[in-house]
Amino acid sequence: MDPTSSGALPQRHFFTVDLEEYFQVVALSGVVPRRDWERWPSRAELQTDRLLTVLDQYDVRATFFTVGWLAERAPDLIRRIRDEGHEIASHSWWHQPIGALTPEEFREDVRRSRGLLEDVTGCRVYGYRAPSFSVIPGREWAFDVLLEEGYAYDSSIFPIRRPDYGYPGAPRVPYRIERRAGSLVELPMTTLRVGPLRLPAAGGGYLRHLPYQLVERAFHQCVRQREPGMFYIHPWEIDPDQPRVPVSWV
């Protein structure tokens, strides 16, 4: 949208970062188990430095959904992100999908993550994003746990239909989830509407594997509808020199 044509301000969008190490990707868990994480060289600080430089260049402020395990080992990095004006939110402690946890294990995970991030930054942590967007139909109990543990918003819903994640019936725009434990703001991932279809277009793996024009078109659609879009990236996606994990081509 051209703001000069109507006098309106340009549509604002959400730029978010899933701050995790390259070896913590859920798809690699069978090759790099949690017990071996300490053996892999950390790349998070180098990658995040690059990203922070670009964000500063364009005067963009982001939300960094941060894995607690990483924050415990790199507190100075987390404080630098805070000092540069970005928001710190939780991306769990162990980067495990919710489906791998019991409700009590999930509670302990999000409590531990939030507590550590608040101790490191001295700021309240309001937001949460589940690894692999693993809040799906049947796991709505996670919203109650988040509310009970002091979170104010969630960004785990991807309103698409996929075999491993997705919440196809969810709204495409920010909304409130009313639960017995209270009211939680949900900030869903961006999709492109093509007729009856919703195509994933929020960044991350879709930015790597799908044509860039799909993401661009989705955000133009958000602008036309005057709705905020949600974009995300992992710092390891801008690090071509990271160690290669021994996995199949697929």
JSON list of C-alpha atoms in Angstrom, two decimals:
[
{"chain": "A", "resi": 1, "resn": "MET", "atom": "CA", "xyz": [0.00, 0.00, 0.00]},
{"chain": "A", "resi": 2, "resn": "ASP", "atom": "CA", "xyz": [1.24, 3.46, -0.86]},
{"chain": "A", "resi": 3, "resn": "PRO", "atom": "CA", "xyz": [0.72, 5.49, 2.35]},
{"chain": "A", "resi": 4, "resn": "THR", "atom": "CA", "xyz": [0.87, 8.76, 0.45]},
{"chain": "A", "resi": 5, "resn": "SER", "atom": "CA", "xyz": [-2.16, 7.86, -1.66]},
{"chain": "A", "resi": 6, "resn": "SER", "atom": "CA", "xyz": [-4.67, 7.77, 1.18]},
{"chain": "A", "resi": 7, "resn": "GLY", "atom": "CA", "xyz": [-2.94, 9.47, 4.06]},
{"chain": "A", "resi": 8, "resn": "ALA", "atom": "CA", "xyz": [-2.93, 6.18, 5.95]},
{"chain": "A", "resi": 9, "resn": "LEU", "atom": "CA", "xyz": [0.11, 4.74, 7.67]},
{"chain": "A", "resi": 10, "resn": "PRO", "atom": "CA", "xyz": [1.64, 1.63, 6.11]},
{"chain": "A", "resi": 11, "resn": "GLN", "atom": "CA", "xyz": [0.42, -1.69, 7.48]},
{"chain": "A", "resi": 12, "resn": "ARG", "atom": "CA", "xyz": [2.64, -2.99, 10.25]},
{"chain": "A", "resi": 13, "resn": "HIS", "atom": "CA", "xyz": [3.61, -6.66, 10.40]},
{"chain": "A", "resi": 14, "resn": "PHE", "atom": "CA", "xyz": [5.26, -8.95, 12.95]},
{"chain": "A", "resi": 15, "resn": "PHE", "atom": "CA", "xyz": [8.90, -9.93, 12.40]},
{"chain": "A", "resi": 16, "resn": "THR", "atom": "CA", "xyz": [9.83, -12.82, 14.67]},
{"chain": "A", "resi": 17, "resn": "VAL", "atom": "CA", "xyz": [12.86, -15.02, 15.22]},
{"chain": "A", "resi": 18, "resn": "ASP", "atom": "CA", "xyz": [12.89, -18.57, 16.53]},
{"chain": "A", "resi": 19, "resn": "LEU", "atom": "CA", "xyz": [16.18, -18.38, 18.41]},
{"chain": "A", "resi": 20, "resn": "GLU", "atom": "CA", "xyz": [17.62, -21.88, 18.61]},
{"chain": "A", "resi": 21, "resn": "GLU", "atom": "CA", "xyz": [20.78, -23.73, 17.65]},
{"chain": "A", "resi": 22, "resn": "TYR", "atom": "CA", "xyz": [20.93, -25.42, 14.25]},
{"chain": "A", "resi": 23, "resn": "PHE", "atom": "CA", "xyz": [21.22, -28.84, 15.91]},
{"chain": "A", "resi": 24, "resn": "GLN", "atom": "CA", "xyz": [18.02, -28.39, 17.94]},
{"chain": "A", "resi": 25, "resn": "VAL", "atom": "CA", "xyz": [15.70, -28.65, 14.94]},
{"chain": "A", "resi": 26, "resn": "VAL", "atom": "CA", "xyz": [12.97, -31.16, 15.75]},
{"chain": "A", "resi": 27, "resn": "ALA", "atom": "CA", "xyz": [13.50, -32.99, 12.45]},
{"chain": "A", "resi": 28, "resn": "LEU", "atom": "CA", "xyz": [17.08, -33.76, 13.54]},
{"chain": "A", "resi": 29, "resn": "SER", "atom": "CA", "xyz": [16.21, -35.16, 16.96]},
{"chain": "A", "resi": 30, "resn": "GLY", "atom": "CA", "xyz": [16.76, -38.75, 15.82]},
{"chain": "A", "resi": 31, "resn": "VAL", "atom": "CA", "xyz": [20.30, -37.92, 14.68]},
{"chain": "A", "resi": 32, "resn": "VAL", "atom": "CA", "xyz": [21.33, -35.32, 17.28]},
{"chain": "A", "resi": 33, "resn": "PRO", "atom": "CA", "xyz": [19.71, -36.43, 20.56]},
{"chain": "A", "resi": 34, "resn": "ARG", "atom": "CA", "xyz": [19.46, -34.00, 23.41]},
{"chain": "A", "resi": 35, "resn": "ARG", "atom": "CA", "xyz": [22.24, -35.72, 25.34]},
{"chain": "A", "resi": 36, "resn": "ASP", "atom": "CA", "xyz": [24.66, -34.79, 22.53]},
{"chain": "A", "resi": 37, "resn": "TRP", "atom": "CA", "xyz": [23.81, -31.09, 22.25]},
{"chain": "A", "resi": 38, "resn": "GLU", "atom": "CA", "xyz": [26.86, -30.02, 24.24]},
{"chain": "A", "resi": 39, "resn": "ARG", "atom": "CA", "xyz": [29.14, -31.79, 21.76]},
{"chain": "A", "resi": 40, "resn": "TRP", "atom": "CA", "xyz": [28.05, -29.65, 18.80]},
{"chain": "A", "resi": 41, "resn": "PRO", "atom": "CA", "xyz": [29.70, -26.23, 18.30]},
{"chain": "A", "resi": 42, "resn": "SER", "atom": "CA", "xyz": [27.43, -23.30, 19.05]},
{"chain": "A", "resi": 43, "resn": "ARG", "atom": "CA", "xyz": [26.67, -20.96, 16.14]},
{"chain": "A", "resi": 44, "resn": "ALA", "atom": "CA", "xyz": [23.78, -19.00, 17.61]},
{"chain": "A", "resi": 45, "resn": "GLU", "atom": "CA", "xyz": [25.72, -15.89, 18.61]},
{"chain": "A", "resi": 46, "resn": "LEU", "atom": "CA", "xyz": [27.41, -15.46, 15.23]},
{"chain": "A", "resi": 47, "resn": "GLN", "atom": "CA", "xyz": [24.16, -15.99, 13.36]},
{"chain": "A", "resi": 48, "resn": "THR", "atom": "CA", "xyz": [22.20, -13.66, 15.61]},
{"chain": "A", "resi": 49, "resn": "ASP", "atom": "CA", "xyz": [24.86, -10.95, 15.33]},
{"chain": "A", "resi": 50, "resn": "ARG", "atom": "CA", "xyz": [24.34, -10.96, 11.56]},
{"chain": "A", "resi": 51, "resn": "LEU", "atom": "CA", "xyz": [20.60, -10.78, 11.97]},
{"chain": "A", "resi": 52, "resn": "LEU", "atom": "CA", "xyz": [20.76, -7.97, 14.53]},
{"chain": "A", "resi": 53, "resn": "THR", "atom": "CA", "xyz": [22.94, -5.95, 12.17]},
{"chain": "A", "resi": 54, "resn": "VAL", "atom": "CA", "xyz": [20.35, -6.21, 9.40]},
{"chain": "A", "resi": 55, "resn": "LEU", "atom": "CA", "xyz": [17.47, -5.39, 11.74]},
{"chain": "A", "resi": 56, "resn": "ASP", "atom": "CA", "xyz": [19.31, -2.32, 12.99]},
{"chain": "A", "resi": 57, "resn": "GLN", "atom": "CA", "xyz": [20.09, -1.24, 9.43]},
{"chain": "A", "resi": 58, "resn": "TYR", "atom": "CA", "xyz": [16.38, -1.16, 8.60]},
{"chain": "A", "resi": 59, "resn": "ASP", "atom": "CA", "xyz": [15.26, 0.05, 12.03]},
{"chain": "A", "resi": 60, "resn": "VAL", "atom": "CA", "xyz": [13.14, -3.06, 12.59]},
{"chain": "A", "resi": 61, "resn": "ARG", "atom": "CA", "xyz": [12.27, -4.43, 16.01]},
{"chain": "A", "resi": 62, "resn": "ALA", "atom": "CA", "xyz": [11.55, -8.12, 16.36]},
{"chain": "A", "resi": 63, "resn": "THR", "atom": "CA", "xyz": [10.33, -10.66, 18.86]},
{"chain": "A", "resi": 64, "resn": "PHE", "atom": "CA", "xyz": [12.90, -13.38, 19.59]},
{"chain": "A", "resi": 65, "resn": "PHE", "atom": "CA", "xyz": [11.18, -16.59, 20.66]},
{"chain": "A", "resi": 66, "resn": "THR", "atom": "CA", "xyz": [14.10, -18.05, 22.58]},
{"chain": "A", "resi": 67, "resn": "VAL", "atom": "CA", "xyz": [14.91, -21.60, 23.67]},
{"chain": "A", "resi": 68, "resn": "GLY", "atom": "CA", "xyz": [15.66, -21.61, 27.40]},
{"chain": "A", "resi": 69, "resn": "TRP", "atom": "CA", "xyz": [18.52, -24.10, 27.08]},
{"chain": "A", "resi": 70, "resn": "LEU", "atom": "CA", "xyz": [20.30, -21.68, 24.76]},
{"chain": "A", "resi": 71, "resn": "ALA", "atom": "CA", "xyz": [19.55, -18.61, 26.88]},
{"chain": "A", "resi": 72, "resn": "GLU", "atom": "CA", "xyz": [21.08, -20.30, 29.93]},
{"chain": "A", "resi": 73, "resn": "ARG", "atom": "CA", "xyz": [24.33, -20.78, 28.01]},
{"chain": "A", "resi": 74, "resn": "ALA", "atom": "CA", "xyz": [24.38, -17.42, 26.25]},
{"chain": "A", "resi": 75, "resn": "PRO", "atom": "CA", "xyz": [22.88, -14.85, 28.67]},
{"chain": "A", "resi": 76, "resn": "ASP", "atom": "CA", "xyz": [24.97, -12.00, 27.26]},
{"chain": "A", "resi": 77, "resn": "LEU", "atom": "CA", "xyz": [23.48, -12.60, 23.82]},
{"chain": "A", "resi": 78, "resn": "ILE", "atom": "CA", "xyz": [19.96, -12.45, 25.24]},
{"chain": "A", "resi": 79, "resn": "ARG", "atom": "CA", "xyz": [20.72, -9.23, 27.09]},
{"chain": "A", "resi": 80, "resn": "ARG", "atom": "CA", "xyz": [22.18, -7.71, 23.93]},
{"chain": "A", "resi": 81, "resn": "ILE", "atom": "CA", "xyz": [18.98, -8.53, 22.04]},
{"chain": "A", "resi": 82, "resn": "ARG", "atom": "CA", "xyz": [17.00, -6.83, 24.81]},
{"chain": "A", "resi": 83, "resn": "ASP", "atom": "CA", "xyz": [19.33, -3.82, 24.87]},
{"chain": "A", "resi": 84, "resn": "GLU", "atom": "CA", "xyz": [18.81, -3.30, 21.14]},
{"chain": "A", "resi": 85, "resn": "GLY", "atom": "CA", "xyz": [15.10, -2.91, 21.70]},
{"chain": "A", "resi": 86, "resn": "HIS", "atom": "CA", "xyz": [13.79, -6.33, 20.74]},
{"chain": "A", "resi": 87, "resn": "GLU", "atom": "CA", "xyz": [11.30, -8.42, 22.68]},
{"chain": "A", "resi": 88, "resn": "ILE", "atom": "CA", "xyz": [12.30, -11.69, 24.31]},
{"chain": "A", "resi": 89, "resn": "ALA", "atom": "CA", "xyz": [9.65, -14.42, 24.39]},
{"chain": "A", "resi": 90, "resn": "SER", "atom": "CA", "xyz": [9.70, -18.14, 25.12]},
{"chain": "A", "resi": 91, "resn": "HIS", "atom": "CA", "xyz": [10.26, -20.94, 22.61]},
{"chain": "A", "resi": 92, "resn": "SER", "atom": "CA", "xyz": [10.23, -23.64, 25.32]},
{"chain": "A", "resi": 93, "resn": "TRP", "atom": "CA", "xyz": [13.21, -24.95, 27.27]},
{"chain": "A", "resi": 94, "resn": "TRP", "atom": "CA", "xyz": [14.08, -28.14, 25.40]},
{"chain": "A", "resi": 95, "resn": "HIS", "atom": "CA", "xyz": [12.53, -27.38, 21.97]},
{"chain": "A", "resi": 96, "resn": "GLN", "atom": "CA", "xyz": [10.30, -30.44, 22.15]},
{"chain": "A", "resi": 97, "resn": "PRO", "atom": "CA", "xyz": [6.92, -30.54, 20.41]},
{"chain": "A", "resi": 98, "resn": "ILE", "atom": "CA", "xyz": [4.00, -30.37, 22.80]},
{"chain": "A", "resi": 99, "resn": "GLY", "atom": "CA", "xyz": [2.81, -33.80, 21.67]},
{"chain": "A", "resi": 100, "resn": "ALA", "atom": "CA", "xyz": [5.94, -35.34, 23.22]},
{"chain": "A", "resi": 101, "resn": "LEU", "atom": "CA", "xyz": [5.06, -33.94, 26.66]},
{"chain": "A", "resi": 102, "resn": "THR", "atom": "CA", "xyz": [2.45, -34.58, 29.30]},
{"chain": "A", "resi": 103, "resn": "PRO", "atom": "CA", "xyz": [0.57, -31.50, 30.55]},
{"chain": "A", "resi": 104, "resn": "GLU", "atom": "CA", "xyz": [2.73, -31.43, 33.67]},
{"chain": "A", "resi": 105, "resn": "GLU", "atom": "CA", "xyz": [5.93, -31.78, 31.67]},
{"chain": "A", "resi": 106, "resn": "PHE", "atom": "CA", "xyz": [4.74, -28.95, 29.44]},
{"chain": "A", "resi": 107, "resn": "ARG", "atom": "CA", "xyz": [4.01, -26.81, 32.49]},
{"chain": "A", "resi": 108, "resn": "GLU", "atom": "CA", "xyz": [7.49, -27.38, 33.88]},
{"chain": "A", "resi": 109, "resn": "ASP", "atom": "CA", "xyz": [9.04, -26.61, 30.50]},
{"chain": "A", "resi": 110, "resn": "VAL", "atom": "CA", "xyz": [7.28, -23.28, 29.93]},
{"chain": "A", "resi": 111, "resn": "ARG", "atom": "CA", "xyz": [7.69, -22.27, 33.58]},
{"chain": "A", "resi": 112, "resn": "ARG", "atom": "CA", "xyz": [11.42, -22.95, 33.53]},
{"chain": "A", "resi": 113, "resn": "SER", "atom": "CA", "xyz": [11.91, -21.15, 30.23]},
{"chain": "A", "resi": 114, "resn": "ARG", "atom": "CA", "xyz": [9.96, -18.04, 31.26]},
{"chain": "A", "resi": 115, "resn": "GLY", "atom": "CA", "xyz": [11.68, -17.87, 34.64]},
{"chain": "A", "resi": 116, "resn": "LEU", "atom": "CA", "xyz": [15.16, -18.04, 33.16]},
{"chain": "A", "resi": 117, "resn": "LEU", "atom": "CA", "xyz": [14.42, -15.48, 30.44]},
{"chain": "A", "resi": 118, "resn": "GLU", "atom": "CA", "xyz": [12.99, -13.04, 32.97]},
{"chain": "A", "resi": 119, "resn": "ASP", "atom": "CA", "xyz": [16.00, -13.53, 35.26]},
{"chain": "A", "resi": 120, "resn": "VAL", "atom": "CA", "xyz": [18.41, -12.87, 32.39]},
{"chain": "A", "resi": 121, "resn": "THR", "atom": "CA", "xyz": [16.64, -9.84, 30.92]},
{"chain": "A", "resi": 122, "resn": "GLY", "atom": "CA", "xyz": [14.99, -8.31, 33.97]},
{"chain": "A", "resi": 123, "resn": "CYS", "atom": "CA", "xyz": [11.85, -7.95, 31.84]},
{"chain": "A", "resi": 124, "resn": "ARG", "atom": "CA", "xyz": [8.54, -9.75, 31.93]},
{"chain": "A", "resi": 125, "resn": "VAL", "atom": "CA", "xyz": [8.08, -12.43, 29.29]},
{"chain": "A", "resi": 126, "resn": "TYR", "atom": "CA", "xyz": [4.61, -12.29, 27.77]},
{"chain": "A", "resi": 127, "resn": "GLY", "atom": "CA", "xyz": [4.74, -14.56, 24.73]},
{"chain": "A", "resi": 128, "resn": "TYR", "atom": "CA", "xyz": [5.23, -18.19, 23.78]},
{"chain": "A", "resi": 129, "resn": "ARG", "atom": "CA", "xyz": [5.67, -20.13, 20.54]},
{"chain": "A", "resi": 130, "resn": "ALA", "atom": "CA", "xyz": [5.58, -23.93, 20.49]},
{"chain": "A", "resi": 131, "resn": "PRO", "atom": "CA", "xyz": [8.34, -25.80, 18.66]},
{"chain": "A", "resi": 132, "resn": "SER", "atom": "CA", "xyz": [7.10, -26.90, 15.24]},
{"chain": "A", "resi": 133, "resn": "PHE", "atom": "CA", "xyz": [3.83, -25.03, 15.82]},
{"chain": "A", "resi": 134, "resn": "SER", "atom": "CA", "xyz": [2.70, -28.12, 17.73]},
{"chain": "A", "resi": 135, "resn": "VAL", "atom": "CA", "xyz": [-0.53, -26.71, 19.17]},
{"chain": "A", "resi": 136, "resn": "ILE", "atom": "CA", "xyz": [-3.00, -28.68, 17.07]},
{"chain": "A", "resi": 137, "resn": "PRO", "atom": "CA", "xyz": [-6.64, -29.71, 17.55]},
{"chain": "A", "resi": 138, "resn": "GLY", "atom": "CA", "xyz": [-6.85, -31.77, 20.72]},
{"chain": "A", "resi": 139, "resn": "ARG", "atom": "CA", "xyz": [-4.01, -29.95, 22.49]},
{"chain": "A", "resi": 140, "resn": "GLU", "atom": "CA", "xyz": [-5.94, -26.86, 23.54]},
{"chain": "A", "resi": 141, "resn": "TRP", "atom": "CA", "xyz": [-5.09, -27.70, 27.16]},
{"chain": "A", "resi": 142, "resn": "ALA", "atom": "CA", "xyz": [-1.76, -26.01, 26.41]},
{"chain": "A", "resi": 143, "resn": "PHE", "atom": "CA", "xyz": [-3.53, -22.63, 26.37]},
{"chain": "A", "resi": 144, "resn": "ASP", "atom": "CA", "xyz": [-4.75, -23.17, 29.94]},
{"chain": "A", "resi": 145, "resn": "VAL", "atom": "CA", "xyz": [-1.24, -24.03, 31.09]},
{"chain": "A", "resi": 146, "resn": "LEU", "atom": "CA", "xyz": [0.19, -20.93, 29.40]},
{"chain": "A", "resi": 147, "resn": "LEU", "atom": "CA", "xyz": [-2.39, -18.71, 31.06]},
{"chain": "A", "resi": 148, "resn": "GLU", "atom": "CA", "xyz": [-1.84, -20.30, 34.45]},
{"chain": "A", "resi": 149, "resn": "GLU", "atom": "CA", "xyz": [1.91, -19.79, 34.07]},
{"chain": "A", "resi": 150, "resn": "GLY", "atom": "CA", "xyz": [1.54, -16.07, 33.36]},
{"chain": "A", "resi": 151, "resn": "TYR", "atom": "CA", "xyz": [1.77, -15.87, 29.56]},
{"chain": "A", "resi": 152, "resn": "ALA", "atom": "CA", "xyz": [-0.36, -13.23, 27.82]},
{"chain": "A", "resi": 153, "resn": "TYR", "atom": "CA", "xyz": [-0.11, -14.29, 24.18]},
{"chain": "A", "resi": 154, "resn": "ASP", "atom": "CA", "xyz": [0.69, -17.30, 22.04]},
{"chain": "A", "resi": 155, "resn": "SER", "atom": "CA", "xyz": [2.01, -17.61, 18.48]},
{"chain": "A", "resi": 156, "resn": "SER", "atom": "CA", "xyz": [1.84, -21.36, 17.92]},
{"chain": "A", "resi": 157, "resn": "ILE", "atom": "CA", "xyz": [-1.13, -21.65, 15.58]},
{"chain": "A", "resi": 158, "resn": "PHE", "atom": "CA", "xyz": [-0.50, -22.27, 11.89]},
{"chain": "A", "resi": 159, "resn": "PRO", "atom": "CA", "xyz": [-3.97, -22.19, 10.28]},
{"chain": "A", "resi": 160, "resn": "ILE", "atom": "CA", "xyz": [-3.17, -24.71, 7.56]},
{"chain": "A", "resi": 161, "resn": "ARG", "atom": "CA", "xyz": [-3.79, -28.42, 6.95]},
{"chain": "A", "resi": 162, "resn": "ARG", "atom": "CA", "xyz": [-0.65, -30.55, 7.24]},
{"chain": "A", "resi": 163, "resn": "PRO", "atom": "CA", "xyz": [-0.02, -34.11, 8.38]},
{"chain": "A", "resi": 164, "resn": "ASP", "atom": "CA", "xyz": [2.46, -33.16, 11.14]},
{"chain": "A", "resi": 165, "resn": "TYR", "atom": "CA", "xyz": [1.08, -29.83, 12.36]},
{"chain": "A", "resi": 166, "resn": "GLY", "atom": "CA", "xyz": [-1.51, -27.21, 11.58]},
{"chain": "A", "resi": 167, "resn": "TYR", "atom": "CA", "xyz": [-4.84, -25.96, 12.90]},
{"chain": "A", "resi": 168, "resn": "PRO", "atom": "CA", "xyz": [-6.93, -25.60, 9.72]},
{"chain": "A", "resi": 169, "resn": "GLY", "atom": "CA", "xyz": [-10.06, -24.22, 11.37]},
{"chain": "A", "resi": 170, "resn": "ALA", "atom": "CA", "xyz": [-8.33, -21.37, 13.19]},
{"chain": "A", "resi": 171, "resn": "PRO", "atom": "CA", "xyz": [-8.72, -17.70, 12.18]},
{"chain": "A", "resi": 172, "resn": "ARG", "atom": "CA", "xyz": [-6.05, -16.28, 9.89]},
{"chain": "A", "resi": 173, "resn": "VAL", "atom": "CA", "xyz": [-5.73, -13.01, 11.83]},
{"chain": "A", "resi": 174, "resn": "PRO", "atom": "CA", "xyz": [-4.95, -12.19, 15.49]},
{"chain": "A", "resi": 175, "resn": "TYR", "atom": "CA", "xyz": [-7.75, -13.15, 17.85]},
{"chain": "A", "resi": 176, "resn": "ARG", "atom": "CA", "xyz": [-8.52, -13.96, 21.47]},
{"chain": "A", "resi": 177, "resn": "ILE", "atom": "CA", "xyz": [-8.84, -17.48, 22.82]},
{"chain": "A", "resi": 178, "resn": "GLU", "atom": "CA", "xyz": [-11.25, -17.69, 25.73]},
{"chain": "A", "resi": 179, "resn": "ARG", "atom": "CA", "xyz": [-10.40, -20.51, 28.14]},
{"chain": "A", "resi": 180, "resn": "ARG", "atom": "CA", "xyz": [-11.40, -21.46, 31.65]},
{"chain": "A", "resi": 181, "resn": "ALA", "atom": "CA", "xyz": [-8.05, -20.04, 32.82]},
{"chain": "A", "resi": 182, "resn": "GLY", "atom": "CA", "xyz": [-8.63, -16.69, 31.12]},
{"chain": "A", "resi": 183, "resn": "SER", "atom": "CA", "xyz": [-8.16, -14.93, 27.80]},
{"chain": "A", "resi": 184, "resn": "LEU", "atom": "CA", "xyz": [-5.10, -15.49, 25.65]},
{"chain": "A", "resi": 185, "resn": "VAL", "atom": "CA", "xyz": [-4.17, -13.46, 22.55]},
{"chain": "A", "resi": 186, "resn": "GLU", "atom": "CA", "xyz": [-3.30, -15.68, 19.59]},
{"chain": "A", "resi": 187, "resn": "LEU", "atom": "CA", "xyz": [-1.02, -14.38, 16.82]},
{"chain": "A", "resi": 188, "resn": "PRO", "atom": "CA", "xyz": [-1.24, -16.97, 14.02]},
{"chain": "A", "resi": 189, "resn": "MET", "atom": "CA", "xyz": [1.24, -17.53, 11.23]},
{"chain": "A", "resi": 190, "resn": "THR", "atom": "CA", "xyz": [0.59, -15.91, 7.85]},
{"chain": "A", "resi": 191, "resn": "THR", "atom": "CA", "xyz": [-1.13, -17.83, 5.09]},
{"chain": "A", "resi": 192, "resn": "LEU", "atom": "CA", "xyz": [-1.98, -16.96, 1.51]},
{"chain": "A", "resi": 193, "resn": "ARG", "atom": "CA", "xyz": [-5.63, -17.42, 0.62]},
{"chain": "A", "resi": 194, "resn": "VAL", "atom": "CA", "xyz": [-6.14, -18.79, -2.88]},
{"chain": "A", "resi": 195, "resn": "GLY", "atom": "CA", "xyz": [-9.81, -19.56, -3.34]},
{"chain": "A", "resi": 196, "resn": "PRO", "atom": "CA", "xyz": [-10.73, -22.09, -0.64]},
{"chain": "A", "resi": 197, "resn": "LEU", "atom": "CA", "xyz": [-7.07, -22.94, 0.00]},
{"chain": "A", "resi": 198, "resn": "ARG", "atom": "CA", "xyz": [-4.71, -21.60, 2.64]},
{"chain": "A", "resi": 199, "resn": "LEU", "atom": "CA", "xyz": [-1.06, -21.82, 1.66]},
{"chain": "A", "resi": 200, "resn": "PRO", "atom": "CA", "xyz": [1.72, -21.43, 4.25]},
{"chain": "A", "resi": 201, "resn": "ALA", "atom": "CA", "xyz": [3.60, -18.20, 3.67]},
{"chain": "A", "resi": 202, "resn": "ALA", "atom": "CA", "xyz": [5.06, -17.10, 7.00]},
{"chain": "A", "resi": 203, "resn": "GLY", "atom": "CA", "xyz": [8.76, -17.59, 6.31]},
{"chain": "A", "resi": 204, "resn": "GLY", "atom": "CA", "xyz": [11.03, -20.20, 7.84]},
{"chain": "A", "resi": 205, "resn": "GLY", "atom": "CA", "xyz": [11.13, -23.39, 5.82]},
{"chain": "A", "resi": 206, "resn": "TYR", "atom": "CA", "xyz": [8.56, -21.99, 3.41]},
{"chain": "A", "resi": 207, "resn": "LEU", "atom": "CA", "xyz": [10.89, -19.13, 2.55]},
{"chain": "A", "resi": 208, "resn": "ARG", "atom": "CA", "xyz": [13.63, -21.66, 1.78]},
{"chain": "A", "resi": 209, "resn": "HIS", "atom": "CA", "xyz": [11.60, -24.17, -0.20]},
{"chain": "A", "resi": 210, "resn": "LEU", "atom": "CA", "xyz": [8.81, -22.24, -1.89]},
{"chain": "A", "resi": 211, "resn": "PRO", "atom": "CA", "xyz": [9.05, -19.35, -4.37]},
{"chain": "A", "resi": 212, "resn": "TYR", "atom": "CA", "xyz": [9.62, -16.02, -2.67]},
{"chain": "A", "resi": 213, "resn": "GLN", "atom": "CA", "xyz": [6.72, -14.59, -4.66]},
{"chain": "A", "resi": 214, "resn": "LEU", "atom": "CA", "xyz": [4.32, -16.70, -2.59]},
{"chain": "A", "resi": 215, "resn": "VAL", "atom": "CA", "xyz": [5.44, -15.03, 0.63]},
{"chain": "A", "resi": 216, "resn": "GLU", "atom": "CA", "xyz": [5.44, -11.62, -1.03]},
{"chain": "A", "resi": 217, "resn": "ARG", "atom": "CA", "xyz": [1.93, -12.16, -2.36]},
{"chain": "A", "resi": 218, "resn": "ALA", "atom": "CA", "xyz": [0.67, -13.23, 1.06]},
{"chain": "A", "resi": 219, "resn": "PHE", "atom": "CA", "xyz": [1.93, -10.05, 2.69]},
{"chain": "A", "resi": 220, "resn": "HIS", "atom": "CA", "xyz": [0.47, -7.91, -0.08]},
{"chain": "A", "resi": 221, "resn": "GLN", "atom": "CA", "xyz": [-2.81, -9.66, 0.67]},
{"chain": "A", "resi": 222, "resn": "CYS", "atom": "CA", "xyz": [-2.43, -8.72, 4.33]},
{"chain": "A", "resi": 223, "resn": "VAL", "atom": "CA", "xyz": [-1.88, -5.09, 3.34]},
{"chain": "A", "resi": 224, "resn": "ARG", "atom": "CA", "xyz": [-4.98, -5.01, 1.14]},
{"chain": "A", "resi": 225, "resn": "GLN", "atom": "CA", "xyz": [-7.06, -6.45, 3.97]},
{"chain": "A", "resi": 226, "resn": "ARG", "atom": "CA", "xyz": [-5.34, -4.19, 6.53]},
{"chain": "A", "resi": 227, "resn": "GLU", "atom": "CA", "xyz": [-4.29, -7.14, 8.63]},
{"chain": "A", "resi": 228, "resn": "PRO", "atom": "CA", "xyz": [-0.88, -7.72, 10.26]},
{"chain": "A", "resi": 229, "resn": "GLY", "atom": "CA", "xyz": [1.18, -10.56, 8.82]},
{"chain": "A", "resi": 230, "resn": "MET", "atom": "CA", "xyz": [3.43, -12.82, 10.89]},
{"chain": "A", "resi": 231, "resn": "PHE", "atom": "CA", "xyz": [6.90, -13.60, 9.53]},
{"chain": "A", "resi": 232, "resn": "TYR", "atom": "CA", "xyz": [9.55, -15.78, 11.15]},
{"chain": "A", "resi": 233, "resn": "ILE", "atom": "CA", "xyz": [13.12, -16.88, 10.53]},
{"chain": "A", "resi": 234, "resn": "HIS", "atom": "CA", "xyz": [15.72, -19.02, 12.29]},
{"chain": "A", "resi": 235, "resn": "PRO", "atom": "CA", "xyz": [19.21, -17.52, 12.68]},
{"chain": "A", "resi": 236, "resn": "TRP", "atom": "CA", "xyz": [20.75, -20.73, 11.33]},
{"chain": "A", "resi": 237, "resn": "GLU", "atom": "CA", "xyz": [18.97, -20.08, 8.03]},
{"chain": "A", "resi": 238, "resn": "ILE", "atom": "CA", "xyz": [21.45, -17.29, 7.28]},
{"chain": "A", "resi": 239, "resn": "ASP", "atom": "CA", "xyz": [24.54, -19.32, 8.19]},
{"chain": "A", "resi": 240, "resn": "PRO", "atom": "CA", "xyz": [25.87, -21.29, 5.20]},
{"chain": "A", "resi": 241, "resn": "ASP", "atom": "CA", "xyz": [28.99, -22.35, 7.14]},
{"chain": "A", "resi": 242, "resn": "GLN", "atom": "CA", "xyz": [27.30, -24.27, 9.94]},
{"chain": "A", "resi": 243, "resn": "PRO", "atom": "CA", "xyz": [28.35, -27.91, 10.45]},
{"chain": "A", "resi": 244, "resn": "ARG", "atom": "CA", "xyz": [26.40, -30.40, 8.40]},
{"chain": "A", "resi": 245, "resn": "VAL", "atom": "CA", "xyz": [24.29, -32.97, 10.22]},
{"chain": "A", "resi": 246, "resn": "PRO", "atom": "CA", "xyz": [24.43, -36.52, 8.80]},
{"chain": "A", "resi": 247, "resn": "VAL", "atom": "CA", "xyz": [20.87, -36.91, 7.52]},
{"chain": "A", "resi": 248, "resn": "SER", "atom": "CA", "xyz": [19.30, -38.15, 4.31]},
{"chain": "A", "resi": 249, "resn": "TRP", "atom": "CA", "xyz": [18.74, -35.84, 1.37]},
{"chain": "A", "resi": 250, "resn": "VAL", "atom": "CA", "xyz": [14.98, -35.78, 2.11]}
]
